[in-house]
Amino acid sequence: MAKQLPQSIDDTLALLKGADYVTERALATVLYLALKLQRPLFLEGEAGVGKTEVAKVLAEALARPLIRLQCYEGLDVSSAVYEWNYARQMTEIRLSEATGDTDKKALAKNLYSEEFLIERPILSAMRSINGKAPILLIDELDRADEAFEAYLLEVLAENQVSVPEIGTIKAVEPPIVIITSNRTREIHDALKRRCLYHWVDYPTAENELDIVKRKVSGAGERLSAEIVAFVQRLRYAELFKNPGVAETLDWATALSELDQAALDPEMVSDTLGVLLKYQDDIQKIQGSEAARLIEEARNLAQAG
């Protein structure tokens, strides 16, 4: 059974934390407002900072179904919204011919009814499930073409989908919409105006340590503290791609599986591929630079 929406910013913060999502109060505030005002929430930020996780956590915490639309170049209406079941339509035509049913107008009307409509994520999100609106995650919108972005304007503004052969299908209760973007291209202002906006930044050291402790129970106290301090220092190293929270958790899990109790230069150099995804970045950090960062991280961890 779906749970009640949070009634305050503090409730929202507690809801997120209860699902092991640690964040700043600012995100809880804009999320609370999005739920209260029934407005889509547009989350922008670097990859791996936890934007997608907001929708997953919200669905889990509110006990609502999560409908995810993963965007990509070339995404069109038939993949994102609806398409007609042509195979079933052909079968229906042949059946009609075989039985001698020659009422073409009735047949055409039947062929383009909801019975032959295949719902894709956006149309599905217009339907309440067990009496409650689902969470619609439109993930990495910046990967989709601008034409698809323009299509979303009606969906986000009116909570409805237009199917020419049937008419308009409008949500009885608006879905809770979370849109994410890694900012590989700018999203048009027209779409942003329909949403509440929040930039999701890398977490503070305190919050990132809390996340690691909650998500990677196998990592010891010292290892967790040194990992977080190392990653936080790494984000100032002018890399091509900084590690996100997802990479921190992967690294903590990997080092935990390798029975590491603390960072050491050789192991760090050997496992940098878990944390960094570009060879130039790995080469820049391996060796003496890794040793220097470990020393700094160890001092920070001990001071913290």
PDB file of N, CA and C in Angstrom, residues 181-273:
ATOM      1  N   SER A 181      19.769  14.877 -15.507  1.00  0.00           N
ATOM      2  CA  SER A 181      20.641  15.252 -16.622  1.00  0.00           C
ATOM      3  C   SER A 181      22.076  15.330 -16.119  1.00  0.00           C
ATOM      4  N   ASN A 182      22.998  14.775 -16.917  1.00  0.00           N
ATOM      5  CA  ASN A 182      24.440  14.863 -16.591  1.00  0.00           C
ATOM      6  C   ASN A 182      25.075  16.082 -17.249  1.00  0.00           C
ATOM      7  N   ARG A 183      24.251  16.887 -17.885  1.00  0.00           N
ATOM      8  CA  ARG A 183      24.658  18.144 -18.516  1.00  0.00           C
ATOM      9  C   ARG A 183      25.658  17.941 -19.653  1.00  0.00           C
ATOM     10  N   THR A 184      25.482  16.872 -20.434  1.00  0.00           N
ATOM     11  CA  THR A 184      26.309  16.723 -21.624  1.00  0.00           C
ATOM     12  C   THR A 184      25.852  17.709 -22.697  1.00  0.00           C
ATOM     13  N   ARG A 185      24.624  18.198 -22.564  1.00  0.00           N
ATOM     14  CA  ARG A 185      24.143  19.325 -23.376  1.00  0.00           C
ATOM     15  C   ARG A 185      23.134  20.098 -22.533  1.00  0.00           C
ATOM     16  N   GLU A 186      22.886  21.327 -22.912  1.00  0.00           N
ATOM     17  CA  GLU A 186      21.945  22.153 -22.163  1.00  0.00           C
ATOM     18  C   GLU A 186      20.510  21.731 -22.468  1.00  0.00           C
ATOM     19  N   ILE A 187      19.699  21.617 -21.447  1.00  0.00           N
ATOM     20  CA  ILE A 187      18.274  21.363 -21.611  1.00  0.00           C
ATOM     21  C   ILE A 187      17.574  22.703 -21.812  1.00  0.00           C
ATOM     22  N   HIS A 188      16.601  22.730 -22.723  1.00  0.00           N
ATOM     23  CA  HIS A 188      15.950  23.989 -23.091  1.00  0.00           C
ATOM     24  C   HIS A 188      15.206  24.607 -21.909  1.00  0.00           C
ATOM     25  N   ASP A 189      15.206  25.948 -21.876  1.00  0.00           N
ATOM     26  CA  ASP A 189      14.535  26.670 -20.786  1.00  0.00           C
ATOM     27  C   ASP A 189      13.050  26.331 -20.699  1.00  0.00           C
ATOM     28  N   ALA A 190      12.420  26.055 -21.856  1.00  0.00           N
ATOM     29  CA  ALA A 190      10.979  25.768 -21.856  1.00  0.00           C
ATOM     30  C   ALA A 190      10.668  24.553 -20.989  1.00  0.00           C
ATOM     31  N   LEU A 191      11.531  23.575 -21.021  1.00  0.00           N
ATOM     32  CA  LEU A 191      11.313  22.390 -20.190  1.00  0.00           C
ATOM     33  C   LEU A 191      11.655  22.684 -18.727  1.00  0.00           C
ATOM     34  N   LYS A 192      12.739  23.405 -18.515  1.00  0.00           N
ATOM     35  CA  LYS A 192      13.128  23.721 -17.141  1.00  0.00           C
ATOM     36  C   LYS A 192      12.057  24.534 -16.429  1.00  0.00           C
ATOM     37  N   ARG A 193      11.379  25.409 -17.183  1.00  0.00           N
ATOM     38  CA  ARG A 193      10.346  26.240 -16.551  1.00  0.00           C
ATOM     39  C   ARG A 193       9.201  25.413 -15.992  1.00  0.00           C
ATOM     40  N   ARG A 194       9.011  24.233 -16.529  1.00  0.00           N
ATOM     41  CA  ARG A 194       7.917  23.375 -16.057  1.00  0.00           C
ATOM     42  C   ARG A 194       8.306  22.550 -14.834  1.00  0.00           C
ATOM     43  N   CYS A 195       9.551  22.701 -14.408  1.00  0.00           N
ATOM     44  CA  CYS A 195      10.068  21.858 -13.324  1.00  0.00           C
ATOM     45  C   CYS A 195      10.618  22.713 -12.185  1.00  0.00           C
ATOM     46  N   LEU A 196      10.769  22.102 -11.032  1.00  0.00           N
ATOM     47  CA  LEU A 196      11.621  22.665  -9.993  1.00  0.00           C
ATOM     48  C   LEU A 196      13.027  22.132 -10.262  1.00  0.00           C
ATOM     49  N   TYR A 197      14.032  22.952 -10.006  1.00  0.00           N
ATOM     50  CA  TYR A 197      15.406  22.614 -10.394  1.00  0.00           C
ATOM     51  C   TYR A 197      16.294  22.487  -9.163  1.00  0.00           C
ATOM     52  N   HIS A 198      17.217  21.512  -9.233  1.00  0.00           N
ATOM     53  CA  HIS A 198      18.230  21.414  -8.173  1.00  0.00           C
ATOM     54  C   HIS A 198      19.515  20.830  -8.749  1.00  0.00           C
ATOM     55  N   TRP A 199      20.619  21.465  -8.422  1.00  0.00           N
ATOM     56  CA  TRP A 199      21.935  20.949  -8.814  1.00  0.00           C
ATOM     57  C   TRP A 199      22.425  20.010  -7.710  1.00  0.00           C
ATOM     58  N   VAL A 200      22.682  18.759  -8.072  1.00  0.00           N
ATOM     59  CA  VAL A 200      23.157  17.769  -7.097  1.00  0.00           C
ATOM     60  C   VAL A 200      24.682  17.751  -7.150  1.00  0.00           C
ATOM     61  N   ASP A 201      25.289  18.206  -6.074  1.00  0.00           N
ATOM     62  CA  ASP A 201      26.751  18.303  -6.028  1.00  0.00           C
ATOM     63  C   ASP A 201      27.345  17.054  -5.361  1.00  0.00           C
ATOM     64  N   TYR A 202      28.664  16.952  -5.396  1.00  0.00           N
ATOM     65  CA  TYR A 202      29.321  15.883  -4.654  1.00  0.00           C
ATOM     66  C   TYR A 202      29.022  16.083  -3.166  1.00  0.00           C
ATOM     67  N   PRO A 203      28.894  14.996  -2.406  1.00  0.00           N
ATOM     68  CA  PRO A 203      28.571  15.154  -0.982  1.00  0.00           C
ATOM     69  C   PRO A 203      29.748  15.701  -0.191  1.00  0.00           C
ATOM     70  N   THR A 204      29.447  16.270   0.960  1.00  0.00           N
ATOM     71  CA  THR A 204      30.511  16.667   1.884  1.00  0.00           C
ATOM     72  C   THR A 204      31.189  15.396   2.395  1.00  0.00           C
ATOM     73  N   ALA A 205      32.370  15.568   2.982  1.00  0.00           N
ATOM     74  CA  ALA A 205      33.101  14.406   3.518  1.00  0.00           C
ATOM     75  C   ALA A 205      32.262  13.697   4.580  1.00  0.00           C
ATOM     76  N   GLU A 206      31.612  14.478   5.413  1.00  0.00           N
ATOM     77  CA  GLU A 206      30.801  13.892   6.490  1.00  0.00           C
ATOM     78  C   GLU A 206      29.671  13.039   5.912  1.00  0.00           C
ATOM     79  N   ASN A 207      28.964  13.596   4.913  1.00  0.00           N
ATOM     80  CA  ASN A 207      27.851  12.851   4.323  1.00  0.00           C
ATOM     81  C   ASN A 207      28.335  11.628   3.542  1.00  0.00           C
ATOM     82  N   GLU A 208      29.481  11.786   2.845  1.00  0.00           N
ATOM     83  CA  GLU A 208      29.980  10.662   2.055  1.00  0.00           C
ATOM     84  C   GLU A 208      30.421   9.511   2.976  1.00  0.00           C
ATOM     85  N   LEU A 209      31.002   9.858   4.115  1.00  0.00           N
ATOM     86  CA  LEU A 209      31.380   8.806   5.071  1.00  0.00           C
ATOM     87  C   LEU A 209      30.129   8.102   5.609  1.00  0.00           C
ATOM     88  N   ASP A 210      29.098   8.882   5.868  1.00  0.00           N
ATOM     89  CA  ASP A 210      27.827   8.299   6.338  1.00  0.00           C
ATOM     90  C   ASP A 210      27.260   7.341   5.281  1.00  0.00           C
ATOM     91  N   ILE A 211      27.350   7.749   4.004  1.00  0.00           N
ATOM     92  CA  ILE A 211      26.850   6.902   2.906  1.00  0.00           C
ATOM     93  C   ILE A 211      27.628   5.583   2.853  1.00  0.00           C
ATOM     94  N   VAL A 212      28.960   5.682   2.936  1.00  0.00           N
ATOM     95  CA  VAL A 212      29.799   4.473   2.875  1.00  0.00           C
ATOM     96  C   VAL A 212      29.465   3.538   4.037  1.00  0.00           C
ATOM     97  N   LYS A 213      29.306   4.100   5.220  1.00  0.00           N
ATOM     98  CA  LYS A 213      29.000   3.259   6.399  1.00  0.00           C
ATOM     99  C   LYS A 213      27.656   2.556   6.242  1.00  0.00           C
ATOM    100  N   ARG A 214      26.683   3.255   5.629  1.00  0.00           N
ATOM    101  CA  ARG A 214      25.352   2.669   5.457  1.00  0.00           C
ATOM    102  C   ARG A 214      25.331   1.614   4.343  1.00  0.00           C
ATOM    103  N   LYS A 215      26.109   1.846   3.291  1.00  0.00           N
ATOM    104  CA  LYS A 215      26.010   0.997   2.099  1.00  0.00           C
ATOM    105  C   LYS A 215      27.036  -0.136   2.055  1.00  0.00           C
ATOM    106  N   VAL A 216      28.195   0.068   2.706  1.00  0.00           N
ATOM    107  CA  VAL A 216      29.254  -0.947   2.641  1.00  0.00           C
ATOM    108  C   VAL A 216      29.591  -1.371   4.062  1.00  0.00           C
ATOM    109  N   SER A 217      28.803  -2.258   4.574  1.00  0.00           N
ATOM    110  CA  SER A 217      28.960  -2.643   5.976  1.00  0.00           C
ATOM    111  C   SER A 217      30.273  -3.405   6.221  1.00  0.00           C
ATOM    112  N   GLY A 218      30.839  -3.995   5.167  1.00  0.00           N
ATOM    113  CA  GLY A 218      32.058  -4.782   5.341  1.00  0.00           C
ATOM    114  C   GLY A 218      33.308  -3.942   5.495  1.00  0.00           C
ATOM    115  N   ALA A 219      33.226  -2.663   5.147  1.00  0.00           N
ATOM    116  CA  ALA A 219      34.409  -1.792   5.253  1.00  0.00           C
ATOM    117  C   ALA A 219      34.558  -1.326   6.701  1.00  0.00           C
ATOM    118  N   GLY A 220      35.753  -1.464   7.232  1.00  0.00           N
ATOM    119  CA  GLY A 220      35.999  -1.058   8.618  1.00  0.00           C
ATOM    120  C   GLY A 220      35.999   0.453   8.773  1.00  0.00           C
ATOM    121  N   GLU A 221      36.013   0.879  10.037  1.00  0.00           N
ATOM    122  CA  GLU A 221      35.950   2.306  10.366  1.00  0.00           C
ATOM    123  C   GLU A 221      37.122   3.074   9.741  1.00  0.00           C
ATOM    124  N   ARG A 222      38.331   2.524   9.924  1.00  0.00           N
ATOM    125  CA  ARG A 222      39.523   3.230   9.432  1.00  0.00           C
ATOM    126  C   ARG A 222      39.553   3.259   7.901  1.00  0.00           C
ATOM    127  N   LEU A 223      39.265   2.102   7.307  1.00  0.00           N
ATOM    128  CA  LEU A 223      39.277   2.038   5.839  1.00  0.00           C
ATOM    129  C   LEU A 223      38.246   2.997   5.245  1.00  0.00           C
ATOM    130  N   SER A 224      37.047   3.028   5.808  1.00  0.00           N
ATOM    131  CA  SER A 224      35.992   3.906   5.293  1.00  0.00           C
ATOM    132  C   SER A 224      36.425   5.366   5.360  1.00  0.00           C
ATOM    133  N   ALA A 225      36.991   5.744   6.506  1.00  0.00           N
ATOM    134  CA  ALA A 225      37.406   7.140   6.692  1.00  0.00           C
ATOM    135  C   ALA A 225      38.517   7.507   5.704  1.00  0.00           C
ATOM    136  N   GLU A 226      39.476   6.610   5.488  1.00  0.00           N
ATOM    137  CA  GLU A 226      40.585   6.910   4.567  1.00  0.00           C
ATOM    138  C   GLU A 226      40.110   6.936   3.113  1.00  0.00           C
ATOM    139  N   ILE A 227      39.208   6.038   2.773  1.00  0.00           N
ATOM    140  CA  ILE A 227      38.663   6.036   1.406  1.00  0.00           C
ATOM    141  C   ILE A 227      37.979   7.360   1.090  1.00  0.00           C
ATOM    142  N   VAL A 228      37.119   7.795   2.003  1.00  0.00           N
ATOM    143  CA  VAL A 228      36.378   9.044   1.775  1.00  0.00           C
ATOM    144  C   VAL A 228      37.332  10.233   1.706  1.00  0.00           C
ATOM    145  N   ALA A 229      38.289  10.279   2.600  1.00  0.00           N
ATOM    146  CA  ALA A 229      39.255  11.395   2.594  1.00  0.00           C
ATOM    147  C   ALA A 229      40.070  11.373   1.294  1.00  0.00           C
ATOM    148  N   PHE A 230      40.457  10.191   0.831  1.00  0.00           N
ATOM    149  CA  PHE A 230      41.231  10.063  -0.421  1.00  0.00           C
ATOM    150  C   PHE A 230      40.402  10.560  -1.611  1.00  0.00           C
ATOM    151  N   VAL A 231      39.138  10.109  -1.690  1.00  0.00           N
ATOM    152  CA  VAL A 231      38.277  10.500  -2.816  1.00  0.00           C
ATOM    153  C   VAL A 231      38.000  12.003  -2.795  1.00  0.00           C
ATOM    154  N   GLN A 232      37.790  12.526  -1.589  1.00  0.00           N
ATOM    155  CA  GLN A 232      37.542  13.977  -1.488  1.00  0.00           C
ATOM    156  C   GLN A 232      38.763  14.762  -1.980  1.00  0.00           C
ATOM    157  N   ARG A 233      39.968  14.304  -1.655  1.00  0.00           N
ATOM    158  CA  ARG A 233      41.175  14.975  -2.135  1.00  0.00           C
ATOM    159  C   ARG A 233      41.334  14.802  -3.655  1.00  0.00           C
ATOM    160  N   LEU A 234      40.938  13.617  -4.122  1.00  0.00           N
ATOM    161  CA  LEU A 234      41.064  13.312  -5.552  1.00  0.00           C
ATOM    162  C   LEU A 234      40.235  14.275  -6.411  1.00  0.00           C
ATOM    163  N   ARG A 235      39.132  14.740  -5.879  1.00  0.00           N
ATOM    164  CA  ARG A 235      38.248  15.636  -6.643  1.00  0.00           C
ATOM    165  C   ARG A 235      38.845  17.029  -6.844  1.00  0.00           C
ATOM    166  N   TYR A 236      39.983  17.279  -6.200  1.00  0.00           N
ATOM    167  CA  TYR A 236      40.691  18.551  -6.432  1.00  0.00           C
ATOM    168  C   TYR A 236      41.903  18.348  -7.344  1.00  0.00           C
ATOM    169  N   ALA A 237      42.052  17.143  -7.899  1.00  0.00           N
ATOM    170  CA  ALA A 237      43.274  16.804  -8.640  1.00  0.00           C
ATOM    171  C   ALA A 237      43.203  17.144 -10.130  1.00  0.00           C
ATOM    172  N   GLU A 238      42.151  17.865 -10.533  1.00  0.00           N
ATOM    173  CA  GLU A 238      41.980  18.278 -11.930  1.00  0.00           C
ATOM    174  C   GLU A 238      42.032  17.077 -12.884  1.00  0.00           C
ATOM    175  N   LEU A 239      41.198  16.114 -12.611  1.00  0.00           N
ATOM    176  CA  LEU A 239      41.090  14.924 -13.449  1.00  0.00           C
ATOM    177  C   LEU A 239      40.120  15.191 -14.596  1.00  0.00           C
ATOM    178  N   PHE A 240      40.193  14.338 -15.615  1.00  0.00           N
ATOM    179  CA  PHE A 240      39.227  14.447 -16.709  1.00  0.00           C
ATOM    180  C   PHE A 240      37.823  14.116 -16.207  1.00  0.00           C
ATOM    181  N   LYS A 241      37.730  13.112 -15.325  1.00  0.00           N
ATOM    182  CA  LYS A 241      36.433  12.733 -14.758  1.00  0.00           C
ATOM    183  C   LYS A 241      36.601  12.386 -13.283  1.00  0.00           C
ATOM    184  N   ASN A 242      36.013  13.220 -12.440  1.00  0.00           N
ATOM    185  CA  ASN A 242      36.089  12.956 -11.004  1.00  0.00           C
ATOM    186  C   ASN A 242      35.238  11.748 -10.616  1.00  0.00           C
ATOM    187  N   PRO A 243      35.654  10.999  -9.600  1.00  0.00           N
ATOM    188  CA  PRO A 243      34.825   9.886  -9.134  1.00  0.00           C
ATOM    189  C   PRO A 243      33.575  10.391  -8.419  1.00  0.00           C
ATOM    190  N   GLY A 244      32.437   9.742  -8.699  1.00  0.00           N
ATOM    191  CA  GLY A 244      31.201  10.086  -8.013  1.00  0.00           C
ATOM    192  C   GLY A 244      31.014   9.206  -6.787  1.00  0.00           C
ATOM    193  N   VAL A 245      29.867   9.356  -6.153  1.00  0.00           N
ATOM    194  CA  VAL A 245      29.572   8.544  -4.964  1.00  0.00           C
ATOM    195  C   VAL A 245      29.500   7.062  -5.338  1.00  0.00           C
ATOM    196  N   ALA A 246      28.952   6.791  -6.523  1.00  0.00           N
ATOM    197  CA  ALA A 246      28.841   5.397  -6.967  1.00  0.00           C
ATOM    198  C   ALA A 246      30.217   4.746  -7.036  1.00  0.00           C
ATOM    199  N   GLU A 247      31.220   5.487  -7.520  1.00  0.00           N
ATOM    200  CA  GLU A 247      32.575   4.944  -7.606  1.00  0.00           C
ATOM    201  C   GLU A 247      33.193   4.778  -6.206  1.00  0.00           C
ATOM    202  N   THR A 248      32.889   5.726  -5.310  1.00  0.00           N
ATOM    203  CA  THR A 248      33.380   5.587  -3.928  1.00  0.00           C
ATOM    204  C   THR A 248      32.859   4.293  -3.316  1.00  0.00           C
ATOM    205  N   LEU A 249      31.567   4.025  -3.513  1.00  0.00           N
ATOM    206  CA  LEU A 249      30.970   2.810  -2.949  1.00  0.00           C
ATOM    207  C   LEU A 249      31.568   1.560  -3.598  1.00  0.00           C
ATOM    208  N   ASP A 250      31.785   1.620  -4.911  1.00  0.00           N
ATOM    209  CA  ASP A 250      32.403   0.476  -5.597  1.00  0.00           C
ATOM    210  C   ASP A 250      33.796   0.198  -5.042  1.00  0.00           C
ATOM    211  N   TRP A 251      34.542   1.275  -4.827  1.00  0.00           N
ATOM    212  CA  TRP A 251      35.924   1.124  -4.340  1.00  0.00           C
ATOM    213  C   TRP A 251      35.938   0.590  -2.911  1.00  0.00           C
ATOM    214  N   ALA A 252      35.042   1.134  -2.087  1.00  0.00           N
ATOM    215  CA  ALA A 252      34.949   0.654  -0.706  1.00  0.00           C
ATOM    216  C   ALA A 252      34.586  -0.837  -0.682  1.00  0.00           C
ATOM    217  N   THR A 253      33.679  -1.232  -1.555  1.00  0.00           N
ATOM    218  CA  THR A 253      33.281  -2.640  -1.634  1.00  0.00           C
ATOM    219  C   THR A 253      34.459  -3.505  -2.092  1.00  0.00           C
ATOM    220  N   ALA A 254      35.165  -3.013  -3.120  1.00  0.00           N
ATOM    221  CA  ALA A 254      36.302  -3.772  -3.660  1.00  0.00           C
ATOM    222  C   ALA A 254      37.399  -3.962  -2.613  1.00  0.00           C
ATOM    223  N   LEU A 255      37.770  -2.874  -1.924  1.00  0.00           N
ATOM    224  CA  LEU A 255      38.834  -2.966  -0.919  1.00  0.00           C
ATOM    225  C   LEU A 255      38.400  -3.810   0.268  1.00  0.00           C
ATOM    226  N   SER A 256      37.116  -3.746   0.569  1.00  0.00           N
ATOM    227  CA  SER A 256      36.586  -4.588   1.643  1.00  0.00           C
ATOM    228  C   SER A 256      36.694  -6.061   1.257  1.00  0.00           C
ATOM    229  N   GLU A 257      36.358  -6.366   0.001  1.00  0.00           N
ATOM    230  CA  GLU A 257      36.456  -7.748  -0.479  1.00  0.00           C
ATOM    231  C   GLU A 257      37.898  -8.240  -0.488  1.00  0.00           C
ATOM    232  N   LEU A 258      38.841  -7.300  -0.621  1.00  0.00           N
ATOM    233  CA  LEU A 258      40.264  -7.659  -0.621  1.00  0.00           C
ATOM    234  C   LEU A 258      40.843  -7.655   0.796  1.00  0.00           C
ATOM    235  N   ASP A 259      39.952  -7.555   1.797  1.00  0.00           N
ATOM    236  CA  ASP A 259      40.336  -7.618   3.215  1.00  0.00           C
ATOM    237  C   ASP A 259      41.307  -6.511   3.617  1.00  0.00           C
ATOM    238  N   GLN A 260      41.154  -5.337   3.014  1.00  0.00           N
ATOM    239  CA  GLN A 260      42.012  -4.208   3.374  1.00  0.00           C
ATOM    240  C   GLN A 260      41.465  -3.522   4.625  1.00  0.00           C
ATOM    241  N   ALA A 261      42.368  -3.230   5.555  1.00  0.00           N
ATOM    242  CA  ALA A 261      41.943  -2.509   6.761  1.00  0.00           C
ATOM    243  C   ALA A 261      42.267  -1.027   6.656  1.00  0.00           C
ATOM    244  N   ALA A 262      43.174  -0.682   5.711  1.00  0.00           N
ATOM    245  CA  ALA A 262      43.581   0.707   5.508  1.00  0.00           C
ATOM    246  C   ALA A 262      44.153   0.827   4.091  1.00  0.00           C
ATOM    247  N   LEU A 263      44.324   2.047   3.637  1.00  0.00           N
ATOM    248  CA  LEU A 263      44.876   2.256   2.289  1.00  0.00           C
ATOM    249  C   LEU A 263      46.391   2.040   2.302  1.00  0.00           C
ATOM    250  N   ASP A 264      46.901   1.403   1.267  1.00  0.00           N
ATOM    251  CA  ASP A 264      48.351   1.366   1.074  1.00  0.00           C
ATOM    252  C   ASP A 264      48.637   1.630  -0.394  1.00  0.00           C
ATOM    253  N   PRO A 265      49.783   2.252  -0.697  1.00  0.00           N
ATOM    254  CA  PRO A 265      50.058   2.736  -2.054  1.00  0.00           C
ATOM    255  C   PRO A 265      49.928   1.669  -3.137  1.00  0.00           C
ATOM    256  N   GLU A 266      50.455   0.499  -2.902  1.00  0.00           N
ATOM    257  CA  GLU A 266      50.422  -0.531  -3.936  1.00  0.00           C
ATOM    258  C   GLU A 266      48.990  -0.952  -4.259  1.00  0.00           C
ATOM    259  N   MET A 267      48.184  -1.197  -3.216  1.00  0.00           N
ATOM    260  CA  MET A 267      46.808  -1.616  -3.426  1.00  0.00           C
ATOM    261  C   MET A 267      45.988  -0.501  -4.084  1.00  0.00           C
ATOM    262  N   VAL A 268      46.239   0.732  -3.682  1.00  0.00           N
ATOM    263  CA  VAL A 268      45.509   1.861  -4.286  1.00  0.00           C
ATOM    264  C   VAL A 268      45.819   1.934  -5.780  1.00  0.00           C
ATOM    265  N   SER A 269      47.104   1.849  -6.131  1.00  0.00           N
ATOM    266  CA  SER A 269      47.485   1.918  -7.547  1.00  0.00           C
ATOM    267  C   SER A 269      46.860   0.772  -8.346  1.00  0.00           C
ATOM    268  N   ASP A 270      46.805  -0.408  -7.730  1.00  0.00           N
ATOM    269  CA  ASP A 270      46.266  -1.578  -8.430  1.00  0.00           C
ATOM    270  C   ASP A 270      44.744  -1.528  -8.609  1.00  0.00           C
ATOM    271  N   THR A 271      44.069  -0.756  -7.787  1.00  0.00           N
ATOM    272  CA  THR A 271      42.600  -0.752  -7.831  1.00  0.00           C
ATOM    273  C   THR A 271      42.026   0.581  -8.312  1.00  0.00           C
ATOM    274  N   LEU A 272      42.872   1.444  -8.831  1.00  0.00           N
ATOM    275  CA  LEU A 272      42.368   2.758  -9.270  1.00  0.00           C
ATOM    276  C   LEU A 272      41.322   2.646 -10.383  1.00  0.00           C
ATOM    277  N   GLY A 273      41.369   1.530 -11.125  1.00  0.00           N
ATOM    278  CA  GLY A 273      40.392   1.336 -12.205  1.00  0.00           C
ATOM    279  C   GLY A 273      38.963   1.191 -11.704  1.00  0.00           C
TER     280      GLY A 273
END
